[in-house]
Coordinates of C-alpha atoms and ligand atoms in Angstrom, one line a residue:
M390 CA 27.6 87.2 161.4
I391 CA 28.4 84.1 160.5
T392 CA 25.9 81.2 160.1
I393 CA 26.3 77.4 161.2
K394 CA 23.8 75.6 158.8
S395 CA 22.3 72.6 160.1
E396 CA 21.9 68.8 158.0
K397 CA 18.2 70.3 157.4
E398 CA 18.8 73.2 156.5
I399 CA 21.8 71.8 154.1
E400 CA 19.1 69.9 152.7
L401 CA 17.5 72.9 151.5
M402 CA 20.7 74.6 150.1
K403 CA 20.7 71.7 148.2
E404 CA 17.5 71.4 146.3
S405 CA 18.3 75.2 145.7
A406 CA 20.9 73.9 144.5
E407 CA 19.5 71.4 142.0
A408 CA 17.5 74.3 140.2
L409 CA 21.2 76.1 139.9
K410 CA 22.6 73.1 138.1
A411 CA 19.4 72.4 136.3
A412 CA 20.1 75.9 135.0
L413 CA 23.3 75.3 134.2
R414 CA 23.0 72.4 132.2
A415 CA 20.2 74.2 130.0
I416 CA 22.7 77.1 129.2
E417 CA 25.6 75.0 128.5
K418 CA 23.6 73.5 125.5
E419 CA 22.7 76.4 124.1
I420 CA 26.7 78.1 123.9
R421 CA 27.3 78.5 120.2
P422 CA 28.3 81.3 117.7
G423 CA 24.8 83.2 116.7
V424 CA 23.3 83.1 120.5
T425 CA 22.9 86.3 122.2
T426 CA 23.2 86.4 125.8
M427 CA 19.7 87.6 126.3
H428 CA 18.8 84.3 125.0
L429 CA 21.2 82.5 127.7
N430 CA 19.4 84.6 130.3
K431 CA 15.9 83.2 129.2
V432 CA 16.9 79.8 128.9
A433 CA 18.6 79.9 132.8
E434 CA 15.2 81.5 133.8
A435 CA 12.9 79.3 133.1
A436 CA 15.0 76.4 134.5
I437 CA 15.2 77.7 137.6
R438 CA 11.5 78.8 137.6
A439 CA 10.5 75.2 136.3
H440 CA 12.5 73.7 139.4
G441 CA 10.2 76.1 142.0
A442 CA 13.0 78.2 142.4
I443 CA 13.8 82.1 141.8
P444 CA 16.6 83.9 140.4
A445 CA 18.2 85.4 143.0
F446 CA 19.8 88.0 141.2
I447 CA 16.3 89.5 140.4
G448 CA 16.2 92.6 142.5
E449 CA 20.2 92.8 144.0
K450 CA 20.8 96.4 144.3
C451 CA 23.5 98.2 142.5
P452 CA 26.4 98.7 144.6
Y453 CA 27.2 102.0 142.9
Y454 CA 25.8 105.4 143.0
G455 CA 23.0 105.5 140.3
G456 CA 22.7 102.4 139.3
K457 CA 19.5 100.5 138.9
D458 CA 18.3 96.9 140.5
Y459 CA 19.7 94.2 138.9
K460 CA 16.5 92.8 136.4
W461 CA 18.0 89.3 134.9
A462 CA 18.2 86.1 136.3
I463 CA 21.7 85.3 135.0
C464 CA 25.0 87.7 134.5
T465 CA 26.7 87.4 131.2
S466 CA 30.3 88.7 130.7
V467 CA 32.1 88.6 127.7
N468 CA 35.8 88.6 126.8
D469 CA 37.5 91.4 129.0
E470 CA 34.8 91.7 130.9
I471 CA 34.9 89.9 134.0
I472 CA 31.3 89.8 136.1
H473 CA 28.2 91.5 136.5
G474 CA 27.9 91.9 132.6
I475 CA 24.2 92.3 131.4
P476 CA 22.3 90.0 129.3
S477 CA 21.8 92.0 126.1
D478 CA 21.2 91.5 122.0
Y479 CA 25.1 90.8 122.0
V480 CA 25.4 88.0 119.7
L481 CA 28.1 85.0 120.9
K482 CA 31.0 84.8 118.4
E483 CA 33.4 82.3 117.5
G484 CA 36.8 82.4 120.2
D485 CA 34.1 84.5 122.8
L486 CA 35.0 83.7 126.5
V487 CA 31.3 84.1 128.1
C488 CA 31.4 84.0 131.8
V489 CA 27.9 83.3 133.3
D490 CA 27.0 83.8 137.0
L491 CA 24.0 82.6 138.4
G492 CA 21.8 82.4 142.0
T493 CA 18.5 80.7 143.0
Y494 CA 16.4 80.8 146.1
K495 CA 13.8 78.0 146.7
N496 CA 12.2 77.7 150.1
G497 CA 14.0 80.7 151.3
W498 CA 17.7 79.4 150.5
A499 CA 20.3 80.4 148.1
S500 CA 22.8 78.9 145.9
D501 CA 25.0 80.8 143.9
A502 CA 27.6 79.6 140.8
G503 CA 29.6 80.6 138.2
R504 CA 31.0 79.3 134.5
T505 CA 33.1 80.4 131.9
Y506 CA 32.4 78.7 128.5
G507 CA 34.5 79.0 125.1
V508 CA 32.5 79.9 122.0
G509 CA 33.3 77.6 119.3
K510 CA 37.1 77.4 119.0
I511 CA 38.9 79.4 121.1
S512 CA 42.7 80.2 121.6
A513 CA 45.0 78.2 123.3
E514 CA 45.6 80.8 126.5
S515 CA 41.7 81.1 126.4
Q516 CA 41.2 77.6 127.3
K517 CA 44.0 78.0 129.8
L518 CA 42.3 81.0 131.5
I519 CA 39.0 78.5 131.9
N520 CA 41.3 75.8 133.4
V521 CA 42.9 77.9 135.4
A522 CA 39.8 79.5 136.8
K523 CA 38.1 75.9 137.7
A524 CA 41.7 74.4 139.1
A525 CA 42.1 77.4 141.6
F526 CA 38.5 76.5 142.8
F527 CA 39.9 73.1 143.5
A528 CA 42.6 73.7 145.1
A529 CA 40.8 76.2 147.7
V530 CA 38.2 73.2 147.7
D531 CA 41.1 71.3 149.4
Q532 CA 41.9 73.9 151.9
A533 CA 38.3 74.3 152.9
V534 CA 38.3 71.5 156.1
V535 CA 37.4 72.2 159.6
G536 CA 40.3 73.9 161.7
N537 CA 41.6 75.8 158.6
R538 CA 40.6 79.4 158.4
I539 CA 39.4 81.5 155.3
G540 CA 43.3 82.6 154.6
D541 CA 44.2 79.0 153.9
I542 CA 41.5 79.3 150.6
S543 CA 42.2 82.6 149.6
N544 CA 45.7 82.0 149.7
A545 CA 45.4 78.3 147.7
V546 CA 43.7 80.4 145.4
E547 CA 45.9 83.0 144.8
T548 CA 49.1 80.9 144.8
Y549 CA 47.8 78.8 142.1
V550 CA 46.6 81.2 139.5
K551 CA 50.2 83.0 140.2
K552 CA 51.6 79.9 139.2
N553 CA 50.1 79.8 136.5
G554 CA 51.5 83.2 135.2
F555 CA 47.9 85.2 135.5
T556 CA 46.6 87.7 138.1
L557 CA 42.8 87.9 140.6
L558 CA 40.8 91.1 141.1
R559 CA 41.6 92.3 143.7
E560 CA 38.5 94.3 144.6
Y561 CA 35.8 91.5 144.4
E562 CA 35.8 88.4 146.6
G563 CA 33.4 85.2 147.4
H564 CA 31.3 85.2 150.4
G565 CA 28.8 83.1 153.1
I566 CA 26.0 82.2 151.8
G567 CA 22.6 80.6 153.5
R568 CA 19.0 82.2 153.6
K569 CA 20.8 85.1 151.6
M570 CA 22.8 85.0 148.6
H571 CA 25.6 87.5 150.4
E572 CA 26.4 86.6 154.0
D573 CA 29.7 86.6 155.9
P574 CA 32.3 86.4 155.7
G575 CA 34.1 87.6 153.0
V576 CA 35.5 85.1 150.9
P577 CA 38.6 86.9 149.0
N578 CA 40.7 85.5 146.5
I579 CA 44.4 87.0 147.9
G580 CA 45.1 86.6 151.2
R581 CA 47.5 84.6 153.5
K582 CA 47.6 81.6 155.3
G583 CA 46.4 80.9 158.7
T584 CA 44.0 84.9 158.5
G585 CA 41.0 84.8 158.8
P586 CA 37.9 83.5 160.6
R587 CA 38.2 79.7 161.1
L588 CA 36.6 77.3 159.2
Q589 CA 33.1 75.1 161.0
K590 CA 31.5 72.4 160.2
G591 CA 28.1 73.6 158.6
M592 CA 29.5 77.1 157.2
A593 CA 28.6 77.6 153.5
L594 CA 30.9 79.9 151.2
A595 CA 30.6 81.0 147.6
I596 CA 34.3 80.4 146.4
E597 CA 34.8 82.7 143.3
P598 CA 38.3 83.1 141.6
M599 CA 38.1 85.7 139.0
V600 CA 40.9 85.5 136.7
C601 CA 42.7 87.9 134.6
A602 CA 45.1 87.2 131.3
G603 CA 46.9 90.6 132.1
K604 CA 46.8 93.1 134.6
P605 CA 43.7 93.2 137.0
D606 CA 42.7 96.6 137.1
V607 CA 39.3 96.7 136.3
Y608 CA 36.5 99.7 135.9
V609 CA 32.7 99.6 135.9
K610 CA 31.0 100.0 132.5
D611 CA 28.6 102.9 131.7
D612 CA 25.5 100.3 133.2
M613 CA 26.5 100.8 136.6
W614 CA 27.1 96.8 136.7
T615 CA 29.5 95.3 134.0
V616 CA 33.0 95.2 135.2
A617 CA 35.7 94.8 132.7
T618 CA 39.7 95.0 132.5
E619 CA 41.1 98.2 131.8
D620 CA 44.2 96.6 129.6
G621 CA 41.0 94.7 127.7
K622 CA 42.5 91.2 128.1
M623 CA 40.6 88.2 128.3
T624 CA 39.4 87.0 131.9
S625 CA 37.6 83.9 133.3
Y626 CA 35.7 83.2 136.5
Y627 CA 34.4 79.7 137.9
E628 CA 32.0 79.7 141.1
N629 CA 30.5 77.3 143.9
T630 CA 28.5 76.8 146.5
I631 CA 30.4 74.7 149.4
V632 CA 29.2 73.7 152.7
I633 CA 32.2 72.4 155.2
T634 CA 31.8 69.2 156.8
D635 CA 33.7 66.5 159.0
N636 CA 35.6 65.3 156.2
E637 CA 35.6 67.1 152.7
P638 CA 33.5 69.7 152.1
L639 CA 30.2 68.7 149.9
I640 CA 30.0 71.3 146.6
L641 CA 26.0 71.8 145.8
T642 CA 26.4 73.8 142.9
L643 CA 28.5 71.0 140.7
D644 CA 26.6 70.1 137.6
Ligands
MF3_1431 N1 26.8 86.2 141.8 C1 27.3 87.2 142.3 C2 28.3 87.2 143.6 O1 28.9 85.8 143.7 C3 26.5 88.3 142.4 C4 26.0 89.0 141.2 S1 24.8 90.2 141.8 C5 23.9 90.7 140.7 O2 28.5 87.4 144.3 F1 23.2 91.4 140.8 F2 24.8 90.9 139.8 F3 23.5 89.8 140.0
CO1432 CO1 28.9 84.7 144.8

């Protein structure tokens, strides 16, 4: 069921997103060679809690049989890892790409966002991966208007990423968001114009292009969470929570 948010509820989602934005700012300051992904997790969790919010990912159920509930505030996926990487004692090194994904709950309302950061000096292709995932999100935002359909968002992402010579994960998608982090509808990164649910004022969506430099075939690592590319090539990811309005969409988690 797709839920429509009132003005008042959107204000509450904005407050939740403020905590997320503070965490993004805190993470960004710490990105450099020599820092562990667990350190990023600690910094993010502290910032979220300092803003009266709680990390939304803690307690998420593992989608794979035998997996344990998620215990961390953020996901950190390095290089060929694209989503759901677990923070660890891995030390970031020059040239790495780290995809950071985080969510918050405040006063019962969720927000969700993700960024990919380059560590130190990165290759031209890595920089392009970062730019393309972000620009694909903004191409999607241009379509996120009343009267359009989810397929228009999906098609905008797909068209932009393909045009730039990269590929997209098929098995994972964006989603509705509100009182829960994952709500209807699904927001695929691949799709046909004019298909899927119609966009209405007050719908909140997490749009999240997941971009691969090589083939989009992925596997789940033994930790039952981390999703990585089969060919070992680099990936990037970019996500924000948006709300459909009568005019341009609001982007709640834009730092
Ligand atoms: N943020 C992810 C999404 O965009 C969900 C991560 S769930 C976690 O849908 F359990 F891995 F944290
Ligand atoms: Co999401």
